[in-house]
XYZ file of C-alpha atoms in Angstrom:
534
model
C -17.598 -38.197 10.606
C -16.609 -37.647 6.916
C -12.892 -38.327 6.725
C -10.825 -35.747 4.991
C -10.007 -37.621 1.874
C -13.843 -38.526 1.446
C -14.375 -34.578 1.718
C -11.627 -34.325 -0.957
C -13.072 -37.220 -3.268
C -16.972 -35.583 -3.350
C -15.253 -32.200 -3.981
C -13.728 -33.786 -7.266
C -16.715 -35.337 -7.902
C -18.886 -32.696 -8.019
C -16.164 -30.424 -10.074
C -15.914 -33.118 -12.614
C -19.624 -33.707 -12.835
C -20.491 -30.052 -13.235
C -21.557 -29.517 -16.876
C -20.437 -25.763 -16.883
C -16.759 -26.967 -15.539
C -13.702 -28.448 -17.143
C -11.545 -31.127 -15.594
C -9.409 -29.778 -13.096
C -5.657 -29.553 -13.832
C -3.299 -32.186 -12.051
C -1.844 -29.378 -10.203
C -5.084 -27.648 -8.810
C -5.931 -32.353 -8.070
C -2.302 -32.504 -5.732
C -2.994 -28.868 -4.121
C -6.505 -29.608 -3.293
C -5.477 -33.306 -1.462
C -2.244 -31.973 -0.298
C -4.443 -29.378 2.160
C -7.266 -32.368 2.516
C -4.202 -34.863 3.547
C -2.544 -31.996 6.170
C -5.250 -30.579 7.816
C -6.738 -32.060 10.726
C -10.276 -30.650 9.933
C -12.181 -30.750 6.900
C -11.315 -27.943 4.424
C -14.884 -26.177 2.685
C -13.319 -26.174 -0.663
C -16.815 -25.020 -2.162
C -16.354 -21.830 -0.224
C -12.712 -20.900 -0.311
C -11.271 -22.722 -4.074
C -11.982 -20.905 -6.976
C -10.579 -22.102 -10.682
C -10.737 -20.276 -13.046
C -13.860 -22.526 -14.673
C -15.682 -21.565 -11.479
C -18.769 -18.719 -11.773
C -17.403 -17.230 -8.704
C -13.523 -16.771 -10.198
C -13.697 -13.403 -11.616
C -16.273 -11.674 -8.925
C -13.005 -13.068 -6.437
C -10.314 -12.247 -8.938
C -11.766 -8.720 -9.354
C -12.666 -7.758 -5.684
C -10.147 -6.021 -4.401
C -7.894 -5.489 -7.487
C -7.363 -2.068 -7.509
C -5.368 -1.351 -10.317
C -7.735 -2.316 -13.962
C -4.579 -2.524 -15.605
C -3.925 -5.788 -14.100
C -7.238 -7.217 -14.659
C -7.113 -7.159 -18.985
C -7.786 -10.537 -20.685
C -4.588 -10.194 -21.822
C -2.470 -10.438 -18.670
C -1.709 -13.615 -16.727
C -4.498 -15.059 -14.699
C -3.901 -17.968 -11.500
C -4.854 -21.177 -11.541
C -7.014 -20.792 -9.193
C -7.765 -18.873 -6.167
C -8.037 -20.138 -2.377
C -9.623 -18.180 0.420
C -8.389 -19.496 3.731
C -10.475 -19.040 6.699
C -8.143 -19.425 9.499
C -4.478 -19.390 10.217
C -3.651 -23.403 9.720
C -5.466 -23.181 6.346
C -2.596 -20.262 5.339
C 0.013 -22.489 6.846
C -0.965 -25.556 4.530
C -1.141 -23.548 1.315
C 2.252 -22.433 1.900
C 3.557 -25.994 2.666
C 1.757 -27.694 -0.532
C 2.894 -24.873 -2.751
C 6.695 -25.581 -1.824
C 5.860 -29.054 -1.264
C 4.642 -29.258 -5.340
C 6.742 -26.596 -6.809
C 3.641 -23.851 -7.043
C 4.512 -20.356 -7.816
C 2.499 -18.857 -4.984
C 0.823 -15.035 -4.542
C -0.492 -13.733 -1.289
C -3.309 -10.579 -1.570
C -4.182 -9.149 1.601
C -5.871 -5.980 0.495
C -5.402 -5.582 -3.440
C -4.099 -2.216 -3.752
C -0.521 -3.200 -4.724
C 0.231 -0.751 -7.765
C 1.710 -2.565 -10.108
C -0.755 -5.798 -9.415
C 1.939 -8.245 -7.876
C 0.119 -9.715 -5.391
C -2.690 -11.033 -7.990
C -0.890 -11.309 -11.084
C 2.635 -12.846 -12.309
C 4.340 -11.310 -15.399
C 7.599 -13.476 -15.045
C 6.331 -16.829 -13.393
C 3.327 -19.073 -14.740
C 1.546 -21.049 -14.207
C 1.079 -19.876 -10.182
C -1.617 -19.414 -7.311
C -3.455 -16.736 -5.283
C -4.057 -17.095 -1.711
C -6.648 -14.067 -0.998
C -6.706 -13.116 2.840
C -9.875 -11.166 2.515
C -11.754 -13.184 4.866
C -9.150 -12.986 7.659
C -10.139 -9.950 9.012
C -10.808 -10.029 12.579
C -9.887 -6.665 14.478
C -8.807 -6.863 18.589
C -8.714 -3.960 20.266
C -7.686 -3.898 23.663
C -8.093 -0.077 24.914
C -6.449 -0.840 28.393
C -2.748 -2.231 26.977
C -3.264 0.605 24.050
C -2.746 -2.443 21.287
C -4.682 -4.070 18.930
C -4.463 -7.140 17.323
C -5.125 -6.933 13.503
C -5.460 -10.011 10.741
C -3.989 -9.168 7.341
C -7.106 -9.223 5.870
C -8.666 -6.657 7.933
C -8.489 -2.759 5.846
C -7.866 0.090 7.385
C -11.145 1.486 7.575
C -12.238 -1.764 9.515
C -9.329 -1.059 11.426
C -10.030 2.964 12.393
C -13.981 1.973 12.989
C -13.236 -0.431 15.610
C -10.577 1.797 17.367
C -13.128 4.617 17.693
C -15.971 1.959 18.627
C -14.011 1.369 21.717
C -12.559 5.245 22.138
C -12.667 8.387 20.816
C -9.172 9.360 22.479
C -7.711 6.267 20.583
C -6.117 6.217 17.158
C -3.665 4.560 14.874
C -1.263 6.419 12.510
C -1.645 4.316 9.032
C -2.853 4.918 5.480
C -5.299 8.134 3.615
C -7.072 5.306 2.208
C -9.616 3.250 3.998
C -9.690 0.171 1.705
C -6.244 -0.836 2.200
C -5.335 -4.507 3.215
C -3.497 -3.882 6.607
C -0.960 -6.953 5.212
C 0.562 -5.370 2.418
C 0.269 -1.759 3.914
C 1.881 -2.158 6.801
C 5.410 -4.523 5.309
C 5.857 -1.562 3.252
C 6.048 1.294 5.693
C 2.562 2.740 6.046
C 2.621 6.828 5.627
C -0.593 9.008 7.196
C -1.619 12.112 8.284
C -0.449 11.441 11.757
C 3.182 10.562 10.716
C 4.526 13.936 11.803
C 3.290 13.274 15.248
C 3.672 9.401 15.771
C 5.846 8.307 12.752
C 4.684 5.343 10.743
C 2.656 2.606 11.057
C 5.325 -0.062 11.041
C 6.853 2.723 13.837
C 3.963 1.875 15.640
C 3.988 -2.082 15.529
C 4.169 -3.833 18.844
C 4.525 -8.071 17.432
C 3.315 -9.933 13.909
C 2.609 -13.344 13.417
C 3.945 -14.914 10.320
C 3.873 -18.199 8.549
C 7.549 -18.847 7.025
C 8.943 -21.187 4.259
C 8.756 -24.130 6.392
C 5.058 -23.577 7.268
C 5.901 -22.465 10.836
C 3.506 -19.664 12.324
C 6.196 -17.184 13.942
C 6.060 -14.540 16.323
C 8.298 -11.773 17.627
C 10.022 -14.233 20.048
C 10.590 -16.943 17.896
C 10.971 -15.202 14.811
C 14.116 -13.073 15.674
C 14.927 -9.539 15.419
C 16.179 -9.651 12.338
C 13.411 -11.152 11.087
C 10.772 -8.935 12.938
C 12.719 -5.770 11.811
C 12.665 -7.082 7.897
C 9.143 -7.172 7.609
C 8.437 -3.509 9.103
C 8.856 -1.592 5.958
C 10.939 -4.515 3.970
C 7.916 -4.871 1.537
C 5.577 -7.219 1.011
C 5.429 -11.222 -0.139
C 9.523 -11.333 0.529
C 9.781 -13.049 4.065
C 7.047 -15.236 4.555
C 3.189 -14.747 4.844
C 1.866 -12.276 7.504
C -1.179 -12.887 9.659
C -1.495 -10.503 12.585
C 0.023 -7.419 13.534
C -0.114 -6.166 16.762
C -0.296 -2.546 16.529
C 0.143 0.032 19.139
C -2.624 2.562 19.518
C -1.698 6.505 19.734
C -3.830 8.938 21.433
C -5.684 11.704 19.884
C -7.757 14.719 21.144
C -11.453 14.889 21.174
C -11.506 17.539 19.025
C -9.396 16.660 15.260
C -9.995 19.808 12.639
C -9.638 19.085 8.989
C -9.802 21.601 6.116
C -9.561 21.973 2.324
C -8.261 25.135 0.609
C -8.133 25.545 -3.134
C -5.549 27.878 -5.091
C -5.685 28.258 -8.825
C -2.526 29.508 -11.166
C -4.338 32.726 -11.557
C -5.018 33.088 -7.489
C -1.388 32.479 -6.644
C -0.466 28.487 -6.183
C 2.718 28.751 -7.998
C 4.282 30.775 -5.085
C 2.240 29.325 -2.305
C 3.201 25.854 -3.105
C 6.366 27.211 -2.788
C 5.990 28.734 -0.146
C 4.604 25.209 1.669
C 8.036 23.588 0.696
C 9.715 25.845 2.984
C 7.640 25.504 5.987
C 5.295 22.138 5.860
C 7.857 19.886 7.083
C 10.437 21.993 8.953
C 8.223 25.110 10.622
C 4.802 24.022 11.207
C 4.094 22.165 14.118
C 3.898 18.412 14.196
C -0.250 17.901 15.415
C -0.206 19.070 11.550
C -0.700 17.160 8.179
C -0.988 19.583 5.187
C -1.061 17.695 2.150
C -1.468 19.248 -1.664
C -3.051 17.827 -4.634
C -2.861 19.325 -8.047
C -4.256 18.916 -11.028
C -5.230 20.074 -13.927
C -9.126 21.412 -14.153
C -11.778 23.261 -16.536
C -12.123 26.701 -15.774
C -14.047 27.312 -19.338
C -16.489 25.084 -20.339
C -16.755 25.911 -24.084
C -13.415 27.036 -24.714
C -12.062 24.063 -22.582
C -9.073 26.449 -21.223
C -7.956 24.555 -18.307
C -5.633 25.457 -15.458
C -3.685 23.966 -12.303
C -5.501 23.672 -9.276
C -3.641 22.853 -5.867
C -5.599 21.739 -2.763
C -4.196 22.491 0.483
C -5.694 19.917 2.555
C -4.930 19.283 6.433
C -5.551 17.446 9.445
C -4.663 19.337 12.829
C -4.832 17.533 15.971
C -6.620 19.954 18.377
C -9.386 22.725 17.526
C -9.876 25.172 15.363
C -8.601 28.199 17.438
C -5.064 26.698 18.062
C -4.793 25.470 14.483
C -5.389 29.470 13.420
C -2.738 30.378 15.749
C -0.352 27.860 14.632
C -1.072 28.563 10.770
C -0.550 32.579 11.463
C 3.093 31.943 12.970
C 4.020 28.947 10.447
C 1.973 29.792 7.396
C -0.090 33.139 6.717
C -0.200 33.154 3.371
C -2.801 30.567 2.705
C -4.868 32.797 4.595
C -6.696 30.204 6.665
C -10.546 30.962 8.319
C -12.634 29.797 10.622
C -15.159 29.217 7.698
C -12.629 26.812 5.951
C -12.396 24.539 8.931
C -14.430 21.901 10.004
C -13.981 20.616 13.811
C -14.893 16.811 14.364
C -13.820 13.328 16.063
C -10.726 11.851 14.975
C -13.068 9.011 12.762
C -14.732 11.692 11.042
C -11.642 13.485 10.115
C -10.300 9.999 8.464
C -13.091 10.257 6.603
C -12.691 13.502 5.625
C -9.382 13.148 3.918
C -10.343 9.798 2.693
C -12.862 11.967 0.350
C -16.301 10.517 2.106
C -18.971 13.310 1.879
C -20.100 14.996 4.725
C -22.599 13.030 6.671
C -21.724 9.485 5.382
C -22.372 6.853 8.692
C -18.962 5.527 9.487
C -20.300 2.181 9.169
C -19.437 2.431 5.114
C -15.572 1.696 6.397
C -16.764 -1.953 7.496
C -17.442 -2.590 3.758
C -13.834 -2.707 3.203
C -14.231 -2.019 -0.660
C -12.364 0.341 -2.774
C -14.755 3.597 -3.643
C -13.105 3.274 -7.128
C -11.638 1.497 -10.033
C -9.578 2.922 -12.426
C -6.212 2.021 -15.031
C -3.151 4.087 -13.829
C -0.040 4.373 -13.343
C 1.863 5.396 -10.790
C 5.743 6.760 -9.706
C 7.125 8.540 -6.705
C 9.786 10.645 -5.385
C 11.132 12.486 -2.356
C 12.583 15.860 -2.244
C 15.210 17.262 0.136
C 15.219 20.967 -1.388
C 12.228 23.061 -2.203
C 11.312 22.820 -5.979
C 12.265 26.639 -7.712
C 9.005 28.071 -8.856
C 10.311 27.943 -12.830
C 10.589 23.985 -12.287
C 7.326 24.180 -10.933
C 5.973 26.413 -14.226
C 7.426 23.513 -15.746
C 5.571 20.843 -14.165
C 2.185 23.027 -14.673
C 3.054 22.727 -18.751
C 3.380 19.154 -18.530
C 0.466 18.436 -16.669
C -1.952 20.146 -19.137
C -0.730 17.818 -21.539
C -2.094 15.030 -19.950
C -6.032 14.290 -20.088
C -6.236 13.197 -16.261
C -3.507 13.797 -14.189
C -2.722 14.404 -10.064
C -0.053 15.081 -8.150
C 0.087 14.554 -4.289
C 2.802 16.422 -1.825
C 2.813 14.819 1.740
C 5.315 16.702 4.081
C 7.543 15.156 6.450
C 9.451 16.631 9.375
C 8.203 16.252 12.581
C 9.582 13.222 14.796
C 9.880 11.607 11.164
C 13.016 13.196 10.473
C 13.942 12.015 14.379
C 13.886 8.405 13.749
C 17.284 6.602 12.393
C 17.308 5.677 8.810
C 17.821 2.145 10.030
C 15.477 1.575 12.533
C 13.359 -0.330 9.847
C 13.405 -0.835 5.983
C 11.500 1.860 5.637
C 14.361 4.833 5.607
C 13.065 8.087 3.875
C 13.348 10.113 7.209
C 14.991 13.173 6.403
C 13.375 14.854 3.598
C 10.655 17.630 3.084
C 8.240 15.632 0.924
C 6.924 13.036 -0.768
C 5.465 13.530 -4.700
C 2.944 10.867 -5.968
C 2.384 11.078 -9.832
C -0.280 9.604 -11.097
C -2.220 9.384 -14.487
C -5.539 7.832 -15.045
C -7.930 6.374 -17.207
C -11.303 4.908 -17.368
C -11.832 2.792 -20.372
C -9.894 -0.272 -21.361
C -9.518 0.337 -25.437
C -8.059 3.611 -24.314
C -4.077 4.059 -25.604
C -2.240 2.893 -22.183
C 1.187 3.321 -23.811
C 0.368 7.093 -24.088
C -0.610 7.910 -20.625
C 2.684 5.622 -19.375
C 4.871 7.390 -21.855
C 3.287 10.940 -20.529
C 4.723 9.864 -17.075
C 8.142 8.500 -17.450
C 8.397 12.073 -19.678
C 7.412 13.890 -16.251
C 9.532 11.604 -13.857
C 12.684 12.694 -16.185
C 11.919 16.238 -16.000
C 11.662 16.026 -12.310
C 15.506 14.477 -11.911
C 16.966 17.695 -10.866
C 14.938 18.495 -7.941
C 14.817 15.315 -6.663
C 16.739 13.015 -4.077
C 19.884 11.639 -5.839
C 22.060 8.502 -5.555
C 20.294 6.892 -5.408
C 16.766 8.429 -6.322
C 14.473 7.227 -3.993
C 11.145 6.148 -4.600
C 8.452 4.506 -2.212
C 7.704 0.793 -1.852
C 4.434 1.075 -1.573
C 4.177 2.840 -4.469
C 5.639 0.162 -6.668
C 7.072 0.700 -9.799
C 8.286 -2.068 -12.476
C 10.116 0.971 -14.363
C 12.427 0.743 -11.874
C 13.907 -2.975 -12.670
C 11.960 -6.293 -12.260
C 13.674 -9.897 -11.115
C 14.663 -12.432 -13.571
C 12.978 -15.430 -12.472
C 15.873 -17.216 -11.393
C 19.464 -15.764 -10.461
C 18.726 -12.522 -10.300
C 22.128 -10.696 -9.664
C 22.293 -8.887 -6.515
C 23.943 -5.419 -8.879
C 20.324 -5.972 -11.218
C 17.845 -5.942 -7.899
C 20.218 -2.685 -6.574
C 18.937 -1.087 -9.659
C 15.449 -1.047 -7.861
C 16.386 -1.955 -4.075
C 18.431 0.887 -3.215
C 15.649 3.674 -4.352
C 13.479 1.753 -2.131
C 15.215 0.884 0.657
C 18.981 2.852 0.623
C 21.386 1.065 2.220
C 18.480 -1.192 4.016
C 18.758 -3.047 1.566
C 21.956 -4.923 1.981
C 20.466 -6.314 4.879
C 17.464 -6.895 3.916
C 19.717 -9.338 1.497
C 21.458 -11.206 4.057
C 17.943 -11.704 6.531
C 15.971 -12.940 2.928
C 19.254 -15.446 2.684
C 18.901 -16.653 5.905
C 15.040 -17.295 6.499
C 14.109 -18.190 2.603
C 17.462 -19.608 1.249
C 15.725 -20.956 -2.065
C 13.259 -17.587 -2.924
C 10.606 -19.576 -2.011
C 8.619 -16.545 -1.669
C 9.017 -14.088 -4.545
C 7.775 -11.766 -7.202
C 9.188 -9.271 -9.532
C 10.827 -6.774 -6.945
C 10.838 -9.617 -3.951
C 14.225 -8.979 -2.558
C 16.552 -11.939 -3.388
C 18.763 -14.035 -1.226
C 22.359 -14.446 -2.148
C 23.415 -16.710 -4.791
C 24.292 -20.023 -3.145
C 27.944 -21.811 -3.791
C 27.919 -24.748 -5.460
C-alpha cells in the first residue's frame, strides 16, 4: 500500500513536472501534506485540488457561480480550489486552514448574491472548499425526514422526495439550483411557507464541522448552537454537512397558475389590491407571488409598459382554489382556463419557470438555467404600498433597461411563529420585495445599473419596514456595511446585522463568541464575536 506521504510526494511531482503548470506556492505545498499527513486514507488530489495553473480551475471556479459579477478578471481569485468527497476530507481542510493561517471559503451551492462564498474582497490570499460533490439525498418516507448533504440542490432534493411519494414534500426555495448549505443557514422562503413556515422551520438535526475540526450534531452541538445556524446565515459558525429535514405532506392534486396584468388592463390597483389580502385574507394552501417588469408593447416605437404576473401555487384542485379566490380575491378574475392541475413536482417546476413537459429528471443536473451580472436588494413591508408610490415605482422602472421586481406574501402560520424562534425573524409582515437589475455582457457600464438601484431602494424608504429596515440574508447586500478584516466593532456590523436579523442578532453575537472565539470562520457580513480583553 502507497503510504500517504508517497501519495503526497508523486502528486508534487507530477505538478512540478507538468510543462503547462507553475510551481506550486508554499502555501498550496503545507495544505496539500497537512490533509496527506491527517487523513488516514489516501486523498485523490488529481480529482478534488484545483490551482489556479490547473486546466480544470476555471470550469470549477465557474460552475456554480451564479452571480458574473463575481467572476471578472478583475476580482480576487483563490489559491486554489479543493473538492472534498466525504465528511473527514471537510474536517481536515478546516483543521489545516486554521492550523496554517488560511483564509478559508466554503460554496455549497453558488448562488450567494454578492459572491462571498467564492470570492474575498477584504482577505487575500484565501481558499475555496466547493461541496458540490457532497450531495447524497436520504429520504426516509416512514419517519417523514430526510437526510440531505450540503452539496445536494434543491431540485435534487424535491426529485427524490417525489421518487419515494407523491403525498411528500418539503417547504424550501423557487429555485431548483440552490445549494441546500447556504439556503437553508439563511432561512429558506417558498411557496409553501404560508402553510408550513420555512425551511429552517422545518429542520429536524445538522451535522457540522466546527473550528476545532469536530463533526457536531444536535446533541453535542448545543441549542444554542443548533438554533444559530437555522437562519443565522451562512460560513459564520462552522461548516455544515447534513441537514435533516422534516418532510410536509401535500395533496395529490397541487394547481399552479400565471395571470398577467398590464398598466393599461388595471395592475396599478390590483397590485394593490393583493397587498390587502395576499397575506392576511387568503387562505394559507395559497402562494400568490407577483413579478413586474418593464416590457415592449410596441415594437417600432419601443413604448414599453409595466407588466405584473400574478403567479400561484394552491395546494388542492382547481375547484376549491376558484372558491377560495372568489371570497379572498375576485378581482383578478381567476378561470378554470388559467389553471393548470398537477403533482406537487410538477408544480415546483412550474414556478421554477421549466416549460411544460420538461422530464423532472433535468432537476438532478443541479445547474443554474442561467447566468447573468446583477444586483440585488430587498425589503419587507408591513403596510400596503399607496397606489401613487406605486406610479412612482412604475417611472423608475422604465428607466432601467432590464429590471424585475418580485412580491412574496406572508401571513399564514408565518406570522404565528415567534420572532425568536430562529435567526430568521421577519414574521409579521405582508411581503417581501426583491429588486433586481440585470445585465448580460461584461463591458457593459455596471456602475449604472447599481446606481439605478440604490436610486430605487431610497425612493422605497417610506413604505418600508423601519428601525431598523430590514432586508433578507439571503439576499445579501454589501451596501448595507461589510467587516473590516480584523476588529470589526460590534456598532459597524449592527449597521448590517440588525436589518438582517433584528434583535437576533445580539445573540447571534454572544453564540459566534462562544463556539469561534478567534473569527476563524468569516467573510464580509460573517457575524463577529466580541472583542476579547486583553
Amino acid at each position: 500500500m502507497i503510504s500517504n506521504y508517497s501519495v503526497f510526494s508523486l502528486f508534487l511531482f507530477i505538478l512540478l513536472s507538468s510543462s503547462s503548470a507553475k510551481p506550486p506556492s508554499s502555501k498550496q505545498n503545507r495544505f496539500i501534506q497537512c490533509l496527506s499527513y491527517h487523513s488516514n486514507a489516501s486523498v485523490p488530489f488529481s480529482s478534488t485540488f484545483f490551482t489556479s495553473n490547473s486546466s480544470a480551475f476555471t470550469t470549477i471556479l465557474n460552475s456554480t457561480a451564479q452571480n458574473l459579477r463575481y467572476l471578472l478578471l478583475s476580482k480576487p481569485k483563490p489559491e486554489f480550489i479543493f473538492t472534498p468527497t466525504d465528511d473527514s476530507q471537510v474536517q481536515k481542510a478546516v483543521v489545516c486552514s486554521k492550523q496554517l493561517g488560511i483564509h478559508l471559503r466554503v460554496r455549497s451551492g453558488g448562488h450567494d448574491y454578492e459572491g462571498l462564498s467564492y470570492v474575498s474582497q477584504i482577505e487575500t490570499p484565501f481558499i475555496v472548499v466547493d461541496l458540490s460533490k457532497l450531495r447524497s439525498v436520504n429520504v426516509d418516507i416512514q419517519s417523514n425526514s430526510a437526510w440531505i448533504q450540503a452539496g445536494a440542490t434543491l431540485g435534487e432534493v424535491y426529485y427524490r422526495i417525489a421518487e419515494k411519494s407523491r403525498t411528500h414534500g418539503f417547504p424550501a426555495g423557487l429555485y431548483t439550483s440552490l445549494g441546500v448549505g447556504g439556503h437553508i443557514t439563511g432561512g429558506a422562503y417558498g411557496t409553501m411557507m404560508r402553510k408550513y413556515g420555512l425551511a429552517a422551520d422545518n429542520v429536524l438535526d445538522a451535522r457540522i464541522v466546527d473550528v476545532n475540526g469536530r463533526i457536531l450534531d444536535r446533541k453535542t452541538m448545543g441549542k444554542d448552537l443548533f438554533w444559530a445556524i437555522r437562519g443565522g446565515g451562512g460560513a459564520s459558525f462552522g461548516v455544515i454537512l447534513w441537514w435533516k429535514i422534516k418532510l410536509v405532506p401535500v395533496p395529490s392534486t397541487v394547481t399552479v397558475f400565471s395571470v398577467s396584468k398590464t398598466l393599461e388592463q388595471g395592475a396599478t390597483k390590483l397590485l394593490h389590491r393583493w397587498q390587502q389580502v395576499a397575506a392576511t385574507k387568503l387562505d394559507r394552501h395559497l402562494n400568490i407571488r407577483v413579478l413586474i417588469q418593464p416590457t415592449v408593447v410596441d415594437s417600432i416605437s419601443g413604448k414599453r409598459t409595466i407588466t405584473t404576473l400574478f403567479q400561484g401555487q394552491f395546494l388542492g384542485g382547481v375547484k376549491r382554489l376558484l372558491n377560495v379566490m372568489q371570497t379572498g380575491f375576485p378581482e383578478l378574475n381567476l378561470t378554470r382556463k388559467d389553471c393548470t392541475e398537477s403533482n406537487w413536482l410538477n408544480s415546483v417546476m412550474y414556478i421554477a419557470g421549466y416549460a411544460n413537459g420538461t422530464r423532472p429528471e433535468v432537476l438532478l443536473q443541479g445547474k443554474p438555467p442561467f447566468k447573468s451580472y446583477f444586483k440585488a436588494k430587498s425589503d419587507f413591508v408591513k403596510d400596503p404600498i399607496p397606489e401613487t408610490a406605486l406610479e412612482g415605482i412604475w417611472k423608475r422602472m422604465l428607466e432601467e433597461t432590464s429590471s424585475l421586481i418580485i412580491w412574496n406574501p406572508y401571513g399564514g402560520v408565518m406570522s404565528e411563529i415567534s420572532e425568536s424562534a430562529i435567526p430568521f425573524p421577519h414574521r409579521k409582515v405582508l411581503f417581501k420585495i426583491q429588486y433586481l437589475t440585470g445585465w448580460l455582457a461584461a463591458n457593459e457600464d455596471e456602475a449604472k445599473h447599481i446606481d439605478w438601484i440604490r436610486k430605487l431602494y431610497s425612493y422605497m424608504t417610506p413604505y418600508v419596514t423601519k428601525s431598523p429596515r430590514q432586508a433578507y440574508v439571503n439576499y445579501r447586500d454589501l451596501d448595507l456595511g461589510i467587516n473590516k478584516k480584523k476588529n470589526t466593532s460590534i456598532a459597524e456590523a449592527s449597521a448590517w446585522g440588525t436589518r438582517y436579523f433584528k434583535d437576533n442578532f445580539y445573540r447571534l453575537i454572544k453564540i459566534k463568541t462562544k463556539v469561534d472565539p478567534h473569527n476563524f470562520f468569516r467573510h464580509e457580513q460573517s457575524i463577529p464575536p466580541l472583542a476579547r480583553k486583553a
